[in-house]
Amino acid sequence: MGYKIWNPHLCWIAPDAQIGDGTTIGNFTEVGFGVKIGKNCKIQAFVFIPKGVTLEDNVFIGPATTFTNDRYPTAKAYGKFEQTTVQEGANIGAGSTIRCGITIGKGATIGAGSVVTRDVPAFSTVKGVAAK
Ligand SMILES: CC(C)(COP(=O)(O)OP(=O)(O)OC[C@H]1O[C@@H](n2cnc3c(N)ncnc32)[C@H](O)[C@@H]1OP(=O)(O)O)[C@@H](O)C(=O)NCCC(=O)NCCS
């Protein structure tokens, strides 16, 4: 079955990224080295998913969502990469920014335009800047 990138020439997918069956990836999306994406996820357009991010199965990522992996980035050197996990069936609203080093719990919902800086409990809804 495999996964589907709607327009492969408009995306960059790292050669070692793992992407599960039934997942779809929209235009202008970047998936970094070592990223793991589960089955049946829907990743919309303009999404940045760098090294250190794991998406479990059935996750929805709204358009223009930005994940991060370095809490204190500089142009000179990489800092410490932190892991971020989005658990099974969580849904992330359009235009959200996900600070690295957190877990978004199973079935959680993130409102559009949120900046998520802390772990999000399973099946909860958070929104805003910083998301609560
Ligand atoms: C967070 C969300 C799920 C809440 O839905 P809801 O419970 O139906 O929300 P309501 O419209 O009843 O709003 C409840 C309150 O939260 C506020 N609110 C809703 N969404 C918000 C958001 N994303 N950020 C900040 N505040 C938000 C509303 O202004 C309202 O505040 P008030 O009570 O002071 O008036 C929804 O608003 C949302 O952001 N969904 C994501 C949509 C999206 O990005 N889809 C992607 C596919 S295109």
Tab-separated table of C-alpha atoms and ligand atoms in Angstrom:
chain	number	residue	atom	x	y	z
A	1	MET	CA	0.000	0.000	0.000
A	2	GLY	CA	2.655	2.543	1.015
A	3	TYR	CA	2.315	6.236	1.699
A	4	LYS	CA	1.405	9.082	-0.667
A	5	ILE	CA	3.211	12.363	-1.255
A	6	TRP	CA	0.850	14.378	-3.407
A	7	ASN	CA	3.662	16.118	-5.331
A	8	PRO	CA	7.061	14.523	-4.600
A	9	HIS	CA	8.940	17.259	-6.463
A	10	LEU	CA	7.515	19.843	-4.031
A	11	CYS	CA	8.637	18.082	-0.829
A	12	TRP	CA	11.909	17.010	0.747
A	13	ILE	CA	11.821	13.692	2.564
A	14	ALA	CA	15.045	12.464	4.202
A	15	PRO	CA	16.148	9.136	2.763
A	16	ASP	CA	16.082	7.466	6.188
A	17	ALA	CA	12.688	8.832	7.290
A	18	GLN	CA	10.188	6.083	8.117
A	19	ILE	CA	6.641	6.704	6.890
A	20	GLY	CA	3.802	4.263	7.467
A	21	ASP	CA	1.228	2.889	5.069
A	22	GLY	CA	-1.756	5.081	4.296
A	23	THR	CA	-0.081	8.341	5.334
A	24	THR	CA	-0.479	11.338	3.025
A	25	ILE	CA	1.860	14.337	2.780
A	26	GLY	CA	0.857	17.680	1.280
A	27	ASN	CA	2.887	20.116	-0.790
A	28	PHE	CA	5.962	22.001	0.442
A	29	THR	CA	6.555	19.726	3.421
A	30	GLU	CA	9.972	18.766	4.804
A	31	VAL	CA	10.571	15.531	6.714
A	32	GLY	CA	14.020	15.381	8.319
A	33	PHE	CA	16.576	12.675	8.951
A	34	GLY	CA	15.449	9.895	11.240
A	35	VAL	CA	11.868	11.134	11.524
A	36	LYS	CA	9.322	8.396	12.202
A	37	ILE	CA	5.757	8.802	10.961
A	38	GLY	CA	3.148	6.133	11.633
A	39	LYS	CA	0.313	4.735	9.564
A	40	ASN	CA	-2.697	6.628	8.241
A	41	CYS	CA	-1.469	10.078	9.236
A	42	LYS	CA	-2.619	13.152	7.322
A	43	ILE	CA	0.083	15.803	6.969
A	44	GLN	CA	-1.113	18.893	5.176
A	45	ALA	CA	0.857	21.489	3.182
A	46	PHE	CA	3.805	23.604	4.409
A	47	VAL	CA	4.701	21.418	7.396
A	48	PHE	CA	8.248	21.280	8.858
A	49	ILE	CA	9.111	18.024	10.639
A	50	PRO	CA	12.802	17.963	11.610
A	51	LYS	CA	15.036	15.259	13.068
A	52	GLY	CA	13.853	14.196	16.519
A	53	VAL	CA	10.121	14.144	15.774
A	54	THR	CA	7.973	11.016	15.969
A	55	LEU	CA	4.346	10.926	14.858
A	56	GLU	CA	2.425	7.826	15.862
A	57	ASP	CA	-0.470	6.367	13.838
A	58	ASN	CA	-3.577	8.350	12.775
A	59	VAL	CA	-2.111	11.758	13.558
A	60	PHE	CA	-3.438	14.877	11.785
A	61	ILE	CA	-1.023	17.758	11.174
A	62	GLY	CA	-2.716	20.938	9.949
A	63	PRO	CA	-1.189	23.164	7.281
A	64	ALA	CA	1.848	25.281	8.136
A	65	THR	CA	2.576	23.448	11.376
A	66	THR	CA	6.174	23.892	12.497
A	67	PHE	CA	7.971	21.407	14.722
A	68	THR	CA	11.332	22.343	16.268
A	69	ASN	CA	14.260	20.322	17.559
A	70	ASP	CA	16.762	22.768	19.060
A	71	ARG	CA	15.623	24.904	21.978
A	72	TYR	CA	18.476	27.423	21.685
A	73	PRO	CA	19.409	27.491	17.999
A	74	THR	CA	22.293	29.514	16.619
A	75	ALA	CA	23.715	29.905	13.130
A	76	LYS	CA	27.157	28.700	14.246
A	77	ALA	CA	26.513	25.273	15.685
A	78	TYR	CA	23.777	22.825	16.375
A	79	GLY	CA	22.660	22.696	19.996
A	80	LYS	CA	21.127	19.733	21.762
A	81	PHE	CA	18.442	18.033	19.708
A	82	GLU	CA	15.358	17.203	21.734
A	83	GLN	CA	12.780	14.538	20.938
A	84	THR	CA	9.138	15.389	20.330
A	85	THR	CA	6.370	12.783	20.105
A	86	VAL	CA	2.816	13.134	18.872
A	87	GLN	CA	0.894	10.146	20.127
A	88	GLU	CA	-1.758	8.080	18.375
A	89	GLY	CA	-4.674	10.004	16.921
A	90	ALA	CA	-3.682	13.481	18.074
A	91	ASN	CA	-4.764	16.450	15.908
A	92	ILE	CA	-2.719	19.617	15.447
A	93	GLY	CA	-4.476	22.739	14.155
A	94	ALA	CA	-3.247	24.912	11.317
A	95	GLY	CA	-0.259	27.159	11.832
A	96	SER	CA	0.834	25.739	15.177
A	97	THR	CA	4.393	25.775	16.471
A	98	ILE	CA	5.513	22.847	18.595
A	99	ARG	CA	8.425	23.550	20.947
A	100	CYS	CA	10.806	20.597	21.080
A	101	GLY	CA	11.143	18.113	23.920
A	102	ILE	CA	7.442	17.562	24.553
A	103	THR	CA	4.828	14.842	24.111
A	104	ILE	CA	1.401	15.556	22.700
A	105	GLY	CA	-0.791	12.851	24.182
A	106	LYS	CA	-3.036	10.335	22.519
A	107	GLY	CA	-6.131	11.869	20.943
A	108	ALA	CA	-5.247	15.412	22.022
A	109	THR	CA	-6.361	18.458	19.992
A	110	ILE	CA	-4.228	21.554	19.434
A	111	GLY	CA	-6.098	24.717	18.400
A	112	ALA	CA	-5.127	26.575	15.253
A	113	GLY	CA	-2.263	29.011	15.725
A	114	SER	CA	-1.081	27.598	19.036
A	115	VAL	CA	2.439	27.632	20.414
A	116	VAL	CA	2.768	24.413	22.380
A	117	THR	CA	5.512	24.552	25.027
A	118	ARG	CA	4.547	21.782	27.469
A	119	ASP	CA	3.355	18.193	27.391
A	120	VAL	CA	-0.300	17.920	26.389
A	121	PRO	CA	-2.396	15.335	28.275
A	122	ALA	CA	-4.172	12.608	26.308
A	123	PHE	CA	-7.623	13.529	24.963
A	124	SER	CA	-7.320	17.162	26.091
A	125	THR	CA	-7.710	20.317	23.973
A	126	VAL	CA	-5.218	23.162	24.276
A	127	LYS	CA	-4.994	26.420	22.359
A	128	GLY	CA	-3.345	29.810	22.375
A	129	VAL	CA	0.130	31.185	23.016
A	130	ALA	CA	1.408	29.499	25.135
A	131	ALA	CA	-1.184	26.765	24.658
A	132	LYS	CA	-3.315	25.898	27.702
B	1	LIG	C1	-9.455	24.597	19.370
B	1	LIG	C2	-10.746	24.214	18.641
B	1	LIG	C3	-10.767	22.690	18.395
B	1	LIG	C4	-11.877	24.596	19.576
B	1	LIG	O1	-13.104	24.347	18.928
B	1	LIG	P1	-14.471	24.712	19.702
B	1	LIG	O2	-14.473	24.032	21.043
B	1	LIG	O3	-15.595	24.455	18.768
B	1	LIG	O4	-14.242	26.281	19.942
B	1	LIG	P2	-15.275	27.468	20.094
B	1	LIG	O5	-15.499	28.091	18.771
B	1	LIG	O6	-16.464	26.990	20.892
B	1	LIG	O7	-14.425	28.486	20.961
B	1	LIG	C5	-14.276	28.360	22.377
B	1	LIG	C6	-13.397	29.487	22.844
B	1	LIG	O8	-12.040	29.199	22.478
B	1	LIG	C7	-11.540	30.233	21.625
B	1	LIG	N1	-10.744	29.585	20.597
B	1	LIG	C8	-11.179	28.669	19.692
B	1	LIG	N2	-10.158	28.266	18.926
B	1	LIG	C9	-9.069	28.929	19.344
B	1	LIG	C10	-7.736	28.923	18.930
B	1	LIG	N3	-7.326	28.137	17.933
B	1	LIG	N4	-6.865	29.711	19.588
B	1	LIG	C11	-7.276	30.501	20.601
B	1	LIG	N5	-8.543	30.536	21.044
B	1	LIG	C12	-9.433	29.771	20.415
B	1	LIG	C13	-12.741	30.948	21.073
B	1	LIG	O9	-12.435	32.272	20.731
B	1	LIG	C14	-13.680	30.848	22.232
B	1	LIG	O10	-13.323	31.812	23.203
B	1	LIG	P3	-14.446	32.591	24.067
B	1	LIG	O11	-15.143	31.508	24.857
B	1	LIG	O12	-13.621	33.518	24.915
B	1	LIG	O13	-15.327	33.240	23.071
B	1	LIG	C15	-10.893	24.933	17.265
B	1	LIG	O14	-11.250	26.293	17.452
B	1	LIG	C16	-9.624	24.894	16.439
B	1	LIG	O15	-8.711	25.741	16.535
B	1	LIG	N6	-9.576	23.845	15.582
B	1	LIG	C17	-8.463	23.616	14.650
B	1	LIG	C18	-8.913	23.985	13.209
B	1	LIG	C19	-7.804	23.686	12.249
B	1	LIG	O16	-6.711	24.185	12.335
B	1	LIG	N7	-8.077	22.804	11.301
B	1	LIG	C20	-7.039	22.384	10.342
B	1	LIG	C21	-7.672	21.879	9.063
B	1	LIG	S1	-7.881	23.207	7.945
